Tab-separated table of C-alpha atoms in Angstrom:
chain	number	residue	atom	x	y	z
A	1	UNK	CA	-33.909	-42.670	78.034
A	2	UNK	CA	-30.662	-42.070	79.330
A	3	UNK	CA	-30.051	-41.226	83.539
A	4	UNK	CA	-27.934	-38.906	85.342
A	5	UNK	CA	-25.070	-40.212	87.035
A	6	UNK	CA	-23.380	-39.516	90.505
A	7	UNK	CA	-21.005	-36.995	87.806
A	8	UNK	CA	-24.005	-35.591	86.430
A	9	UNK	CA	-26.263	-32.191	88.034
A	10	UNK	CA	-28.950	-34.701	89.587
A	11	UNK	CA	-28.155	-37.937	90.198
A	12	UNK	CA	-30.349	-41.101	89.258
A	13	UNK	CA	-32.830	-38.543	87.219
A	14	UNK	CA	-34.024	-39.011	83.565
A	15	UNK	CA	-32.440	-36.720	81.753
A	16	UNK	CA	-34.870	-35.570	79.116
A	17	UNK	CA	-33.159	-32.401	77.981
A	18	UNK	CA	-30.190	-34.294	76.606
A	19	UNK	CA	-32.621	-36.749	75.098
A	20	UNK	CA	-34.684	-33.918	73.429
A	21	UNK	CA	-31.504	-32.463	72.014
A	22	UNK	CA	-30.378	-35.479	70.391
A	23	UNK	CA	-33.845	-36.502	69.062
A	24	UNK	CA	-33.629	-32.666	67.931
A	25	UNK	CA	-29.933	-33.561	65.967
A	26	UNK	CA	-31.573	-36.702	64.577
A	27	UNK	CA	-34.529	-34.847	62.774
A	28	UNK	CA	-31.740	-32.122	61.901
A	29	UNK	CA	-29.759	-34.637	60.318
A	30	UNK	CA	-32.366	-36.573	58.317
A	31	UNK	CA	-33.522	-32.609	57.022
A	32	UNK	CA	-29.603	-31.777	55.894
A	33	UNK	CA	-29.143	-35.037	54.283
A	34	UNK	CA	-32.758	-34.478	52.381
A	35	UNK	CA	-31.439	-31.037	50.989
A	36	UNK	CA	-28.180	-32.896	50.361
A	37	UNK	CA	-29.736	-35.543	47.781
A	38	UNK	CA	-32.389	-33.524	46.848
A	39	UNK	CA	-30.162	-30.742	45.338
A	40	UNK	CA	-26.220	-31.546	45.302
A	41	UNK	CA	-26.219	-29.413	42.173
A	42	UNK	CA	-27.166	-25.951	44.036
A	43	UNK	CA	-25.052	-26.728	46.838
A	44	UNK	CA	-21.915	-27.612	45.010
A	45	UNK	CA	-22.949	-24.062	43.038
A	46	UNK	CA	-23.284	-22.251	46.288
A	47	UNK	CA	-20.307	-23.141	47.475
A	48	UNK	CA	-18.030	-22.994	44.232
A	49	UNK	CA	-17.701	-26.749	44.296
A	50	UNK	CA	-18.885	-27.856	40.856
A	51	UNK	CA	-17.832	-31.718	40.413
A	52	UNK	CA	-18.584	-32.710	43.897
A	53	UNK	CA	-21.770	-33.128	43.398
A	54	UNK	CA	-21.755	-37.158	43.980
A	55	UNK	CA	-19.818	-36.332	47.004
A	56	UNK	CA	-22.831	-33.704	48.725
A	57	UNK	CA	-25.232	-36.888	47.780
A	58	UNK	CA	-22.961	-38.925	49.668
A	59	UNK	CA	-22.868	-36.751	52.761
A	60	UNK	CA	-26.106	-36.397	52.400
A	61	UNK	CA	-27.223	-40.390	52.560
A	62	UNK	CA	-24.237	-40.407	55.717
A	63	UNK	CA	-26.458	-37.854	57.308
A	64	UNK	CA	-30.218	-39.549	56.586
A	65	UNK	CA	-27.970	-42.865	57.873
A	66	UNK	CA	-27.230	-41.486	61.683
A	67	UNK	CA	-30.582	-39.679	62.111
A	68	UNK	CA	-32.260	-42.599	61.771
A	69	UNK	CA	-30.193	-44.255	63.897
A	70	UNK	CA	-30.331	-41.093	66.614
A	71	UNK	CA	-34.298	-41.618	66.274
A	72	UNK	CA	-34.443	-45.561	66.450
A	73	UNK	CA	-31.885	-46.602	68.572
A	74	UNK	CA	-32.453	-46.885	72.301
A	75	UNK	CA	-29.194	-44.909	72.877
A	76	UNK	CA	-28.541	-42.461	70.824
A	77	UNK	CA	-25.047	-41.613	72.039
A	78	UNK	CA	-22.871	-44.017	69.546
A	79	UNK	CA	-24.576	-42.393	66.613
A	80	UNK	CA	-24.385	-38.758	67.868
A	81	UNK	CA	-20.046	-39.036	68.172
A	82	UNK	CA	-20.980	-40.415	64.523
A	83	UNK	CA	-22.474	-37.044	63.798
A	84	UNK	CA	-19.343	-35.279	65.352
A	85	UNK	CA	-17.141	-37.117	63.119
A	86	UNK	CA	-19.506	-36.725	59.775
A	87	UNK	CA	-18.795	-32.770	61.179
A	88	UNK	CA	-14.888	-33.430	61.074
A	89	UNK	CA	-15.374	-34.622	57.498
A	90	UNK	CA	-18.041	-31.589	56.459
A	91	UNK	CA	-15.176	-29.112	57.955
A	92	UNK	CA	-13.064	-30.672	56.190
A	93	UNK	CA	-14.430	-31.140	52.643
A	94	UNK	CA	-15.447	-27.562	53.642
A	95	UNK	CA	-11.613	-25.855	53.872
A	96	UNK	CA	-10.749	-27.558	50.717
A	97	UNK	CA	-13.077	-25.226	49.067
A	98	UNK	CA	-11.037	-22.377	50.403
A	99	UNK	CA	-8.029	-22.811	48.249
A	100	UNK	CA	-7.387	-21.249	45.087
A	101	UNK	CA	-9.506	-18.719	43.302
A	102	UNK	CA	-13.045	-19.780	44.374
A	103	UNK	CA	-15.424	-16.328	43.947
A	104	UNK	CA	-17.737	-18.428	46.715
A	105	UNK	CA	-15.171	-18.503	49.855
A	106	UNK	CA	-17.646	-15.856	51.548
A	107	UNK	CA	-20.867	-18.818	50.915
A	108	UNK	CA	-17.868	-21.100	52.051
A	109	UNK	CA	-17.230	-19.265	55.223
A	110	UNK	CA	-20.598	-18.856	55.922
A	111	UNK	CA	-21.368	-22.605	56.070
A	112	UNK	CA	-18.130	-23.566	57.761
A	113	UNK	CA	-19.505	-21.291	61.163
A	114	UNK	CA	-22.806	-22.842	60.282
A	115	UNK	CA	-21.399	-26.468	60.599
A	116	UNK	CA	-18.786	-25.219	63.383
A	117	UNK	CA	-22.195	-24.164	65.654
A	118	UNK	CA	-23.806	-27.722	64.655
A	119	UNK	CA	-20.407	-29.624	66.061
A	120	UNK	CA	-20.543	-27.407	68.702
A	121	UNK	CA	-24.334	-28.764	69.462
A	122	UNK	CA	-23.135	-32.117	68.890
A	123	UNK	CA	-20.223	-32.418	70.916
A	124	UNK	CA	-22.425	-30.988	74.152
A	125	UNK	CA	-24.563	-33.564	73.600
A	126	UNK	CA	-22.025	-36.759	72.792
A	127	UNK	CA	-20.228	-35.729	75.979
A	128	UNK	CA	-23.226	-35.369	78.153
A	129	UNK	CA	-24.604	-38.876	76.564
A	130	UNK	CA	-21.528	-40.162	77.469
A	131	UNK	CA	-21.525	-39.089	81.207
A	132	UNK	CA	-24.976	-40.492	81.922
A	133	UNK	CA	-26.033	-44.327	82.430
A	134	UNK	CA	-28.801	-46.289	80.518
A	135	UNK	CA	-30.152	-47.957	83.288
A	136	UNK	CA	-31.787	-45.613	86.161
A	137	UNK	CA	-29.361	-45.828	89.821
A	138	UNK	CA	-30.811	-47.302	92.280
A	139	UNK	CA	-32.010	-44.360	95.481
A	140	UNK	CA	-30.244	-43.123	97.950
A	141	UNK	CA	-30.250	-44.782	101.226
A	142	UNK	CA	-32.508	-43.055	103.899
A	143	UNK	CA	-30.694	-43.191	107.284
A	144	UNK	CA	-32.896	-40.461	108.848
A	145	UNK	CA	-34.559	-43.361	111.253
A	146	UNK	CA	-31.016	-44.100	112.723
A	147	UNK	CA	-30.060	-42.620	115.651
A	148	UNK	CA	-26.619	-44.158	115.969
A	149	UNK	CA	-27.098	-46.059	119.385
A	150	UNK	CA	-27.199	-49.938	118.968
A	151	UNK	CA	-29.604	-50.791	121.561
A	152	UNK	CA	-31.582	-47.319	120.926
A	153	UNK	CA	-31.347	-43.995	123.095
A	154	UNK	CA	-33.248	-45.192	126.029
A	155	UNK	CA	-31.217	-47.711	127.088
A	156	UNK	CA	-27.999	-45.532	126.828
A	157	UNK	CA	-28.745	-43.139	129.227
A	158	UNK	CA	-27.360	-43.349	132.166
A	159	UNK	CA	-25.058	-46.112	130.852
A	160	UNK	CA	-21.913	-44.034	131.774
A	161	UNK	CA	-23.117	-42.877	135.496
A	162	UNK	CA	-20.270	-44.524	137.015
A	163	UNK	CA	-17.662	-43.717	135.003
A	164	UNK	CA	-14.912	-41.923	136.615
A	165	UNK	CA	-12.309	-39.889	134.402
A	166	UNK	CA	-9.178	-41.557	134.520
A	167	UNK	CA	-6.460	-39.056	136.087
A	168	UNK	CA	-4.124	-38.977	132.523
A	169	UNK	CA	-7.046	-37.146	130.430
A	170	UNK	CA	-7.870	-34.577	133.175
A	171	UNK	CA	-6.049	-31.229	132.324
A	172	UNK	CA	-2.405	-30.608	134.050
A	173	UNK	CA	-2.789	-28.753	137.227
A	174	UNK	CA	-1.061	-26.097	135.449
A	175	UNK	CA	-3.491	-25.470	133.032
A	176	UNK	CA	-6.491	-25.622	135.519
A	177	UNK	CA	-8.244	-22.297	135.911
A	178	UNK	CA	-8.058	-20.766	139.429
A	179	UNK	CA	-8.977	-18.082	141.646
A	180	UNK	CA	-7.518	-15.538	143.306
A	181	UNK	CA	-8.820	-13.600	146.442
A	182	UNK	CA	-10.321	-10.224	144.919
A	183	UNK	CA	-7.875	-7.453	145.228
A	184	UNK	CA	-9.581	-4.501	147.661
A	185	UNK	CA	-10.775	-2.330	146.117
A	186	UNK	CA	-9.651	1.201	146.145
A	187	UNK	CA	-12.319	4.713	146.325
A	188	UNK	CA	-12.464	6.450	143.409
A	189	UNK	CA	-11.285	9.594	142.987
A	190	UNK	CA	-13.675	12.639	143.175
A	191	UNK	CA	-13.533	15.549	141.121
């Protein structure tokens, strides 16, 4: 369980969202690197890669690798930058597969934005991971019992009854409103 931070949207919370999501990745990643051993032959077909089959298998027992880790580890955030970077290598392995006269470069395309959305996914979640603390914060102190008088708010009244303003922080004569004798007043006008 991994906990906000004072940098994070509520601070000292669990953050189960993030948690779900890379539980989520982990289960995603043990599926891909199933389909991965289980049939490098189609793959490497689909995507005009015939030969690399040994590699897929190996991509795919890299993937099985961090989504167990994801799923066992108490924090999941080393092994989900280990996903980004398995993503680096897919992307890649992927744009080799681009060059020269492959009739699959659509099928390559396709899973490049495929794995593009996934490091997307992954890269949200390694950076939030890494934001957030293991351990929860301690709470915030509550200061609503204060009142900000030492000896408490009866004793300070009245404290100041004989306090005289010293002459320097009066206003300047100058500035001191004053009054003038009203001006008569003259009769309106009829008309």
């Amino acid at each position: 369980m991994r906990y906000e931070t004072e940098r994070t949207r509520r601070r000292g919370h669990a953050d189960t969202a993030t948690d779900t999501l890379a539980r989520g990745l982990g289960l995603f990643s043990i599926a891909l690197g199933i389909a991965e051993i289980a049939a490098p032959r189609a793959l490497a077909r689909a995507l005009g890669m015939k030969g690399q089959e040994g590699l897929i298998a190996g991509y795919g027992v890299r993937e099985i690798a961090t989504g167990i880790g994801i799923l066992a580890s108490k924090d999941p955030t080393p092994w989900i930058w280990g996903r980004v970077a398995g993503d680096g290598l897919d992307l890649a392995t992927l744009a080799t597969a681009l060059e020269g006269n492959n009739p699959k470069k659509t099928n390559v395309g396709i899973a490049m934005a495929a794995v593009a959305g996934v490091t997307a996914l992954d890269v949200y979640c390694a950076q939030t991971l890494s934001r957030e603390s293991p351990h929860p914060l301690p709470p915030m102190q509550d200061y609503s019992d204060r009142t900000g008088y030492p000896k408490g708010i009866e004793q300070s009244h009245g404290a100041a009854r004989d306090f005289e303003v010293p002459r320097d922080f009066r206003a300047p004569e100058a500035m001191r409103p004053y009054t003038q004798p009203e001006a008569p007043q003259r009769p309106m006008p009829s008309m």
